[in-house]
Amino acid sequence: MLAGTDSPQSATAPRTTATGEANRERILDAALARFARTGLSGTRIDEIAADAGLSKTNLLYYFRTKNALYLAVLRRTLEMWLEPLRQIDAGRDPQAALAHYVTRKLEAARDCPEASRLFALEVMRGAPMLSGMIAGDLKDLVDAKVALLRHWQAEGRIGVHEPHHLLFHIWAMTQHYADFAVQVEGLTGRTLDDPAFFEQALQAILAAVSGMAFGPPKD
Amino acid sequence: MLAGTDSPQSATAPRTTATGEANRERILDAALARFARTGLSGTRIDEIAADAGLSKTNLLYYFRTKNALYLAVLRRTLEMWLEPLRQIDAGRDPQAALAHYVTRKLEAARDCPEASRLFALEVMRGAPMLSGMIAGDLKDLVDAKVALLRHWQAEGRIGVHEPHHLLFHIWAMTQHYADFAVQVEGLTGRTLDDPAFFEQALQAILAAVSGMAFGPPKD
DNA sequence: GTCTATAAGCGGATAGAC
DNA sequence: GTCTATCCGCTTATAGAC
């Protein structure tokens, strides 16, 4: 699944005590915030430790190396990123399913932009820690959803564009508000935390998706 | 415009000789490729020097510090990134103008994905070197284009979504193919260099833009 | 302009006391 | 589990010969 990992806990401290688990969580939270902003190499572990209220040495007690910590953060964030996609299922009406997916993704961009940015940074580096996953779990999931979209196409329930692009563009538009939040706020003065702004963004994305999937008859 | 710069050439070597200028160009090219992949902190200047066929010390003769080199790369890449937006002008038909813009942006994503990734990385860091620009030149340009889109709206020539979102979504979709190229290729096995794939992506984006700007009458 | 050598500092990681 | 002290490698940047 993830490259460079031997066993799930191999690079981390052994036991599960009360304070131990709490500290691990605080470290992981602080690490996500830092890594998502400044990347692996741009983040210093003493910054993470300070954010988590620990000393650098103490952090290294819980996570033996910076890289092991980074991998732990990546692993913990994976499911959160993938989960909305799983919810597109054959049992739903295509339009409702896509609208639901877009909404979930935009909520994720609002509620946990760090997850989006972490993966964006990792992919832009060439995804050295995720390449196995992109070729594996993610590809399997995407292939399944693409097959479903093709099925809907064959039934004439959605439009004719290549399904991969539909998924890419949904990812692109929703994640843009997380990944480029600084730019969005700089240009508009607003963020997704503003409900009216969220709704504007959502409606525009839904209109775009409609254009791709239920677009105007070309005849 | 750019934070931290005194005068245009202050941090660089003085003269413009034949080999000098050629070396500077090769360094800037190599630096763009590296910075766009691994970011400022993740890139070592001896890697850039090696790519450019020079020694590290020699690189530091042309650019006194790594940061000065990074700024020079950023500055040189700015225009390339902004220029397509300037071409949306009032004299054109809205649909043609937007289609032209989308096409230019997707060509840029294909032909110079590094430029897109460099700015993506910079914005995700919080744009410390670009914040002045986002609040300045870029905002002025975007405001002007948003005003034009609102004008077209008032004339009933394009749809009703907030123009900012239309621009954001065009950026998001086109730049996705540059910024997430590794993921796109991992999931589809194809790249924008494949003309058929380029055309698929372009048509899907144009359909999305149509959905936002010329969407189906809601009545 | 380009080289060799080296200074200087940062940051990850370890040792060992408590 | 947490601390102090320290080591060590890596990378930027400089000095000075050619």
PDB file of C-alpha atoms in Angstrom, chain A:
ATOM      1  CA  MET A   1       0.000   0.000   0.000  1.00  0.00           C
ATOM      2  CA  LEU A   2       2.435   2.626   1.146  1.00  0.00           C
ATOM      3  CA  ALA A   3       5.964   2.447  -0.116  1.00  0.00           C
ATOM      4  CA  GLY A   4       8.717   2.195   2.427  1.00  0.00           C
ATOM      5  CA  THR A   5       6.674   0.797   5.300  1.00  0.00           C
ATOM      6  CA  ASP A   6       7.498  -2.543   6.792  1.00  0.00           C
ATOM      7  CA  SER A   7       4.797  -3.152   9.347  1.00  0.00           C
ATOM      8  CA  PRO A   8       2.118  -0.728  10.514  1.00  0.00           C
ATOM      9  CA  GLN A   9       3.763   0.223  13.783  1.00  0.00           C
ATOM     10  CA  SER A  10       7.369  -0.713  13.102  1.00  0.00           C
ATOM     11  CA  ALA A  11       8.679   2.821  13.145  1.00  0.00           C
ATOM     12  CA  THR A  12       6.705   3.979  16.149  1.00  0.00           C
ATOM     13  CA  ALA A  13       6.852   3.468  19.891  1.00  0.00           C
ATOM     14  CA  PRO A  14       5.399   0.241  21.256  1.00  0.00           C
ATOM     15  CA  ARG A  15       2.801   0.668  23.974  1.00  0.00           C
ATOM     16  CA  THR A  16      -0.617   2.246  24.157  1.00  0.00           C
ATOM     17  CA  THR A  17      -0.912   4.185  27.394  1.00  0.00           C
ATOM     18  CA  ALA A  18      -3.319   6.950  28.270  1.00  0.00           C
ATOM     19  CA  THR A  19      -1.032   9.951  27.864  1.00  0.00           C
ATOM     20  CA  GLY A  20       0.908   8.125  25.177  1.00  0.00           C
ATOM     21  CA  GLU A  21      -2.044   7.875  22.857  1.00  0.00           C
ATOM     22  CA  ALA A  22      -3.070  11.456  23.545  1.00  0.00           C
ATOM     23  CA  ASN A  23       0.431  12.676  22.753  1.00  0.00           C
ATOM     24  CA  ARG A  24       0.553  10.671  19.545  1.00  0.00           C
ATOM     25  CA  GLU A  25      -2.705  12.250  18.439  1.00  0.00           C
ATOM     26  CA  ARG A  26      -1.516  15.741  19.225  1.00  0.00           C
ATOM     27  CA  ILE A  27       1.714  15.118  17.338  1.00  0.00           C
ATOM     28  CA  LEU A  28      -0.151  13.786  14.315  1.00  0.00           C
ATOM     29  CA  ASP A  29      -2.510  16.770  14.311  1.00  0.00           C
ATOM     30  CA  ALA A  30       0.343  19.238  14.558  1.00  0.00           C
ATOM     31  CA  ALA A  31       2.338  17.363  11.936  1.00  0.00           C
ATOM     32  CA  LEU A  32      -0.535  17.386   9.462  1.00  0.00           C
ATOM     33  CA  ALA A  33      -0.906  21.136   9.812  1.00  0.00           C
ATOM     34  CA  ARG A  34       2.809  21.707   9.257  1.00  0.00           C
ATOM     35  CA  PHE A  35       3.430  19.157   6.518  1.00  0.00           C
ATOM     36  CA  ALA A  36       0.362  20.340   4.613  1.00  0.00           C
ATOM     37  CA  ARG A  37       1.754  23.847   4.535  1.00  0.00           C
ATOM     38  CA  THR A  38       5.509  23.511   4.182  1.00  0.00           C
ATOM     39  CA  GLY A  39       5.955  19.962   2.970  1.00  0.00           C
ATOM     40  CA  LEU A  40       8.221  17.246   4.277  1.00  0.00           C
ATOM     41  CA  SER A  41      11.541  18.959   3.787  1.00  0.00           C
ATOM     42  CA  GLY A  42      10.281  22.419   4.685  1.00  0.00           C
ATOM     43  CA  THR A  43       9.011  21.363   8.084  1.00  0.00           C
ATOM     44  CA  ARG A  44      11.217  21.032  11.161  1.00  0.00           C
ATOM     45  CA  ILE A  45      10.278  18.477  13.742  1.00  0.00           C
ATOM     46  CA  ASP A  46      10.941  20.897  16.576  1.00  0.00           C
ATOM     47  CA  GLU A  47       8.187  23.118  15.146  1.00  0.00           C
ATOM     48  CA  ILE A  48       5.793  20.190  15.210  1.00  0.00           C
ATOM     49  CA  ALA A  49       6.906  19.327  18.722  1.00  0.00           C
ATOM     50  CA  ALA A  50       6.355  22.894  19.887  1.00  0.00           C
ATOM     51  CA  ASP A  51       2.871  22.959  18.338  1.00  0.00           C
ATOM     52  CA  ALA A  52       2.065  19.724  20.130  1.00  0.00           C
ATOM     53  CA  GLY A  53       3.469  21.019  23.403  1.00  0.00           C
ATOM     54  CA  LEU A  54       6.360  18.569  23.546  1.00  0.00           C
ATOM     55  CA  SER A  55      10.100  18.654  23.219  1.00  0.00           C
ATOM     56  CA  LYS A  56      11.760  17.533  20.028  1.00  0.00           C
ATOM     57  CA  THR A  57      13.358  14.583  21.819  1.00  0.00           C
ATOM     58  CA  ASN A  58      10.029  13.565  23.199  1.00  0.00           C
ATOM     59  CA  LEU A  59       8.463  13.657  19.774  1.00  0.00           C
ATOM     60  CA  LEU A  60      11.248  11.388  18.560  1.00  0.00           C
ATOM     61  CA  TYR A  61      10.332   8.987  21.323  1.00  0.00           C
ATOM     62  CA  TYR A  62       6.926   8.500  19.704  1.00  0.00           C
ATOM     63  CA  PHE A  63       8.088   8.630  16.105  1.00  0.00           C
ATOM     64  CA  ARG A  64      11.647   7.442  15.576  1.00  0.00           C
ATOM     65  CA  THR A  65      12.249   9.524  12.459  1.00  0.00           C
ATOM     66  CA  LYS A  66      10.731  12.473  10.675  1.00  0.00           C
ATOM     67  CA  ASN A  67       9.970  10.249   7.730  1.00  0.00           C
ATOM     68  CA  ALA A  68       8.099   7.742   9.905  1.00  0.00           C
ATOM     69  CA  LEU A  69       5.998  10.590  11.266  1.00  0.00           C
ATOM     70  CA  TYR A  70       5.275  11.838   7.771  1.00  0.00           C
ATOM     71  CA  LEU A  71       4.183   8.376   6.691  1.00  0.00           C
ATOM     72  CA  ALA A  72       1.959   8.026   9.751  1.00  0.00           C
ATOM     73  CA  VAL A  73       0.275  11.330   8.908  1.00  0.00           C
ATOM     74  CA  LEU A  74      -0.166  10.326   5.295  1.00  0.00           C
ATOM     75  CA  ARG A  75      -1.659   6.990   6.275  1.00  0.00           C
ATOM     76  CA  ARG A  76      -4.058   8.478   8.790  1.00  0.00           C
ATOM     77  CA  THR A  77      -5.263  11.018   6.225  1.00  0.00           C
ATOM     78  CA  LEU A  78      -5.763   8.617   3.344  1.00  0.00           C
ATOM     79  CA  GLU A  79      -9.192   7.319   4.274  1.00  0.00           C
ATOM     80  CA  MET A  80     -10.578  10.776   4.867  1.00  0.00           C
ATOM     81  CA  TRP A  81      -9.551  11.708   1.370  1.00  0.00           C
ATOM     82  CA  LEU A  82     -10.869   8.595  -0.370  1.00  0.00           C
ATOM     83  CA  GLU A  83     -14.065   7.985   1.523  1.00  0.00           C
ATOM     84  CA  PRO A  84     -16.401  10.366  -0.348  1.00  0.00           C
ATOM     85  CA  LEU A  85     -15.599   8.629  -3.632  1.00  0.00           C
ATOM     86  CA  ARG A  86     -16.741   5.282  -2.253  1.00  0.00           C
ATOM     87  CA  GLN A  87     -20.194   6.717  -1.724  1.00  0.00           C
ATOM     88  CA  ILE A  88     -20.898   7.019  -5.438  1.00  0.00           C
ATOM     89  CA  ASP A  89     -22.807   3.806  -5.940  1.00  0.00           C
ATOM     90  CA  ALA A  90     -24.927   2.259  -8.623  1.00  0.00           C
ATOM     91  CA  GLY A  91     -28.055   2.349  -6.491  1.00  0.00           C
ATOM     92  CA  ARG A  92     -28.440   6.082  -6.739  1.00  0.00           C
ATOM     93  CA  ASP A  93     -29.711   8.388  -9.382  1.00  0.00           C
ATOM     94  CA  PRO A  94     -26.657   9.652 -11.318  1.00  0.00           C
ATOM     95  CA  GLN A  95     -27.447  13.306 -10.835  1.00  0.00           C
ATOM     96  CA  ALA A  96     -28.094  12.875  -7.112  1.00  0.00           C
ATOM     97  CA  ALA A  97     -24.991  10.731  -6.693  1.00  0.00           C
ATOM     98  CA  LEU A  98     -22.749  13.276  -8.393  1.00  0.00           C
ATOM     99  CA  ALA A  99     -24.294  16.176  -6.499  1.00  0.00           C
ATOM    100  CA  HIS A 100     -23.782  14.320  -3.253  1.00  0.00           C
ATOM    101  CA  TYR A 101     -20.180  13.598  -4.125  1.00  0.00           C
ATOM    102  CA  VAL A 102     -19.440  17.203  -5.060  1.00  0.00           C
ATOM    103  CA  THR A 103     -21.013  18.411  -1.831  1.00  0.00           C
ATOM    104  CA  ARG A 104     -19.021  15.971   0.279  1.00  0.00           C
ATOM    105  CA  LYS A 105     -15.800  16.942  -1.439  1.00  0.00           C
ATOM    106  CA  LEU A 106     -16.418  20.656  -1.005  1.00  0.00           C
ATOM    107  CA  GLU A 107     -17.258  20.112   2.659  1.00  0.00           C
ATOM    108  CA  ALA A 108     -14.004  18.218   3.011  1.00  0.00           C
ATOM    109  CA  ALA A 109     -12.152  21.123   1.382  1.00  0.00           C
ATOM    110  CA  ARG A 110     -13.744  23.444   3.925  1.00  0.00           C
ATOM    111  CA  ASP A 111     -13.415  21.263   7.011  1.00  0.00           C
ATOM    112  CA  CYS A 112     -10.019  19.712   6.436  1.00  0.00           C
ATOM    113  CA  PRO A 113      -8.071  21.618   3.788  1.00  0.00           C
ATOM    114  CA  GLU A 114      -4.876  20.216   5.251  1.00  0.00           C
ATOM    115  CA  ALA A 115      -5.705  16.739   3.988  1.00  0.00           C
ATOM    116  CA  SER A 116      -6.120  18.064   0.476  1.00  0.00           C
ATOM    117  CA  ARG A 117      -2.913  20.060   0.601  1.00  0.00           C
ATOM    118  CA  LEU A 118      -0.918  17.188   2.039  1.00  0.00           C
ATOM    119  CA  PHE A 119      -1.829  14.958  -0.886  1.00  0.00           C
ATOM    120  CA  ALA A 120      -1.381  17.744  -3.372  1.00  0.00           C
ATOM    121  CA  LEU A 121       2.155  18.327  -2.158  1.00  0.00           C
ATOM    122  CA  GLU A 122       2.891  14.627  -2.190  1.00  0.00           C
ATOM    123  CA  VAL A 123       1.569  14.169  -5.731  1.00  0.00           C
ATOM    124  CA  MET A 124       3.461  17.213  -6.992  1.00  0.00           C
ATOM    125  CA  ARG A 125       6.704  15.739  -5.675  1.00  0.00           C
ATOM    126  CA  GLY A 126       6.014  12.722  -7.848  1.00  0.00           C
ATOM    127  CA  ALA A 127       4.213  10.875  -5.041  1.00  0.00           C
ATOM    128  CA  PRO A 128       7.235   8.862  -3.875  1.00  0.00           C
ATOM    129  CA  MET A 129       5.333   7.707  -0.806  1.00  0.00           C
ATOM    130  CA  LEU A 130       2.005   7.251  -2.592  1.00  0.00           C
ATOM    131  CA  SER A 131       2.989   5.798  -5.948  1.00  0.00           C
ATOM    132  CA  GLY A 132       2.070   2.317  -4.856  1.00  0.00           C
ATOM    133  CA  MET A 133      -1.260   3.561  -3.703  1.00  0.00           C
ATOM    134  CA  ILE A 134      -2.037   5.541  -6.845  1.00  0.00           C
ATOM    135  CA  ALA A 135      -1.281   2.425  -8.860  1.00  0.00           C
ATOM    136  CA  GLY A 136      -3.173   0.273  -6.357  1.00  0.00           C
ATOM    137  CA  ASP A 137      -6.073   1.104  -4.100  1.00  0.00           C
ATOM    138  CA  LEU A 138      -6.875   4.471  -5.638  1.00  0.00           C
ATOM    139  CA  LYS A 139      -6.695   3.125  -9.175  1.00  0.00           C
ATOM    140  CA  ASP A 140      -8.946   0.201  -8.290  1.00  0.00           C
ATOM    141  CA  LEU A 141     -11.484   2.529  -6.737  1.00  0.00           C
ATOM    142  CA  VAL A 142     -11.328   4.987  -9.619  1.00  0.00           C
ATOM    143  CA  ASP A 143     -11.581   2.196 -12.175  1.00  0.00           C
ATOM    144  CA  ALA A 144     -14.701   0.915 -10.456  1.00  0.00           C
ATOM    145  CA  LYS A 145     -16.321   4.330 -10.428  1.00  0.00           C
ATOM    146  CA  VAL A 146     -15.323   4.966 -14.036  1.00  0.00           C
ATOM    147  CA  ALA A 147     -16.959   1.672 -14.943  1.00  0.00           C
ATOM    148  CA  LEU A 148     -20.117   2.783 -13.175  1.00  0.00           C
ATOM    149  CA  LEU A 149     -20.087   6.099 -15.029  1.00  0.00           C
ATOM    150  CA  ARG A 150     -19.639   4.257 -18.331  1.00  0.00           C
ATOM    151  CA  HIS A 151     -22.577   2.082 -17.419  1.00  0.00           C
ATOM    152  CA  TRP A 152     -24.693   5.159 -16.836  1.00  0.00           C
ATOM    153  CA  GLN A 153     -23.465   6.499 -20.153  1.00  0.00           C
ATOM    154  CA  ALA A 154     -24.512   3.325 -21.932  1.00  0.00           C
ATOM    155  CA  GLU A 155     -27.948   3.731 -20.441  1.00  0.00           C
ATOM    156  CA  GLY A 156     -28.062   7.298 -21.670  1.00  0.00           C
ATOM    157  CA  ARG A 157     -28.381   8.658 -18.151  1.00  0.00           C
ATOM    158  CA  ILE A 158     -25.276  10.858 -18.308  1.00  0.00           C
ATOM    159  CA  GLY A 159     -23.394  12.606 -21.099  1.00  0.00           C
ATOM    160  CA  VAL A 160     -20.629  11.483 -23.338  1.00  0.00           C
ATOM    161  CA  HIS A 161     -17.412  12.870 -21.923  1.00  0.00           C
ATOM    162  CA  GLU A 162     -14.700  10.476 -20.806  1.00  0.00           C
ATOM    163  CA  PRO A 163     -15.534   9.673 -17.145  1.00  0.00           C
ATOM    164  CA  HIS A 164     -11.942  10.095 -15.951  1.00  0.00           C
ATOM    165  CA  HIS A 165     -12.070  13.755 -16.844  1.00  0.00           C
ATOM    166  CA  LEU A 166     -15.344  14.221 -15.007  1.00  0.00           C
ATOM    167  CA  LEU A 167     -13.744  12.854 -11.847  1.00  0.00           C
ATOM    168  CA  PHE A 168     -10.559  14.888 -12.328  1.00  0.00           C
ATOM    169  CA  HIS A 169     -12.515  18.078 -12.752  1.00  0.00           C
ATOM    170  CA  ILE A 170     -14.622  17.458  -9.676  1.00  0.00           C
ATOM    171  CA  TRP A 171     -11.436  16.887  -7.705  1.00  0.00           C
ATOM    172  CA  ALA A 172      -9.821  19.942  -9.250  1.00  0.00           C
ATOM    173  CA  MET A 173     -12.659  22.359  -8.561  1.00  0.00           C
ATOM    174  CA  THR A 174     -13.396  21.223  -5.018  1.00  0.00           C
ATOM    175  CA  GLN A 175      -9.800  20.846  -3.916  1.00  0.00           C
ATOM    176  CA  HIS A 176      -8.897  24.195  -5.421  1.00  0.00           C
ATOM    177  CA  TYR A 177     -10.638  25.880  -2.486  1.00  0.00           C
ATOM    178  CA  ALA A 178      -8.409  23.977  -0.087  1.00  0.00           C
ATOM    179  CA  ASP A 179      -5.122  23.974  -1.978  1.00  0.00           C
ATOM    180  CA  PHE A 180      -5.323  27.601  -3.126  1.00  0.00           C
ATOM    181  CA  ALA A 181      -7.216  28.939  -0.134  1.00  0.00           C
ATOM    182  CA  VAL A 182      -4.716  31.755   0.299  1.00  0.00           C
ATOM    183  CA  GLN A 183      -5.235  32.896  -3.273  1.00  0.00           C
ATOM    184  CA  VAL A 184      -9.012  32.534  -3.121  1.00  0.00           C
ATOM    185  CA  GLU A 185      -9.152  34.604   0.033  1.00  0.00           C
ATOM    186  CA  GLY A 186      -6.668  37.124  -1.346  1.00  0.00           C
ATOM    187  CA  LEU A 187      -8.780  37.683  -4.450  1.00  0.00           C
ATOM    188  CA  THR A 188     -12.266  37.579  -2.967  1.00  0.00           C
ATOM    189  CA  GLY A 189     -11.761  38.321   0.715  1.00  0.00           C
ATOM    190  CA  ARG A 190     -13.880  35.295   1.544  1.00  0.00           C
ATOM    191  CA  THR A 191     -13.491  31.628   2.467  1.00  0.00           C
ATOM    192  CA  LEU A 192     -15.623  28.493   2.414  1.00  0.00           C
ATOM    193  CA  ASP A 193     -16.374  29.129   6.073  1.00  0.00           C
ATOM    194  CA  ASP A 194     -18.663  31.867   4.818  1.00  0.00           C
ATOM    195  CA  PRO A 195     -21.877  29.903   4.129  1.00  0.00           C
ATOM    196  CA  ALA A 196     -22.947  32.173   1.287  1.00  0.00           C
ATOM    197  CA  PHE A 197     -19.569  31.805  -0.383  1.00  0.00           C
ATOM    198  CA  PHE A 198     -19.690  28.042   0.094  1.00  0.00           C
ATOM    199  CA  GLU A 199     -23.078  27.942  -1.568  1.00  0.00           C
ATOM    200  CA  GLN A 200     -21.898  30.076  -4.503  1.00  0.00           C
ATOM    201  CA  ALA A 201     -18.966  27.772  -5.058  1.00  0.00           C
ATOM    202  CA  LEU A 202     -21.123  24.676  -4.756  1.00  0.00           C
ATOM    203  CA  GLN A 203     -23.711  25.915  -7.230  1.00  0.00           C
ATOM    204  CA  ALA A 204     -21.046  26.863  -9.747  1.00  0.00           C
ATOM    205  CA  ILE A 205     -19.421  23.436  -9.461  1.00  0.00           C
ATOM    206  CA  LEU A 206     -22.760  21.693  -9.802  1.00  0.00           C
ATOM    207  CA  ALA A 207     -23.454  23.740 -12.919  1.00  0.00           C
ATOM    208  CA  ALA A 208     -20.068  22.723 -14.292  1.00  0.00           C
ATOM    209  CA  VAL A 209     -20.750  19.072 -13.541  1.00  0.00           C
ATOM    210  CA  SER A 210     -24.135  19.381 -15.187  1.00  0.00           C
ATOM    211  CA  GLY A 211     -22.443  20.816 -18.243  1.00  0.00           C
ATOM    212  CA  MET A 212     -20.149  17.804 -18.411  1.00  0.00           C
ATOM    213  CA  ALA A 213     -22.553  15.054 -17.452  1.00  0.00           C
ATOM    214  CA  PHE A 214     -25.975  16.337 -18.427  1.00  0.00           C
ATOM    215  CA  GLY A 215     -24.932  18.989 -20.896  1.00  0.00           C
ATOM    216  CA  PRO A 216     -27.196  20.651 -23.413  1.00  0.00           C
ATOM    217  CA  PRO A 217     -28.181  18.452 -26.332  1.00  0.00           C
ATOM    218  CA  LYS A 218     -25.754  19.299 -29.102  1.00  0.00           C
ATOM    219  CA  ASP A 219     -28.247  18.740 -31.908  1.00  0.00           C
TER     220      ASP A 219
END
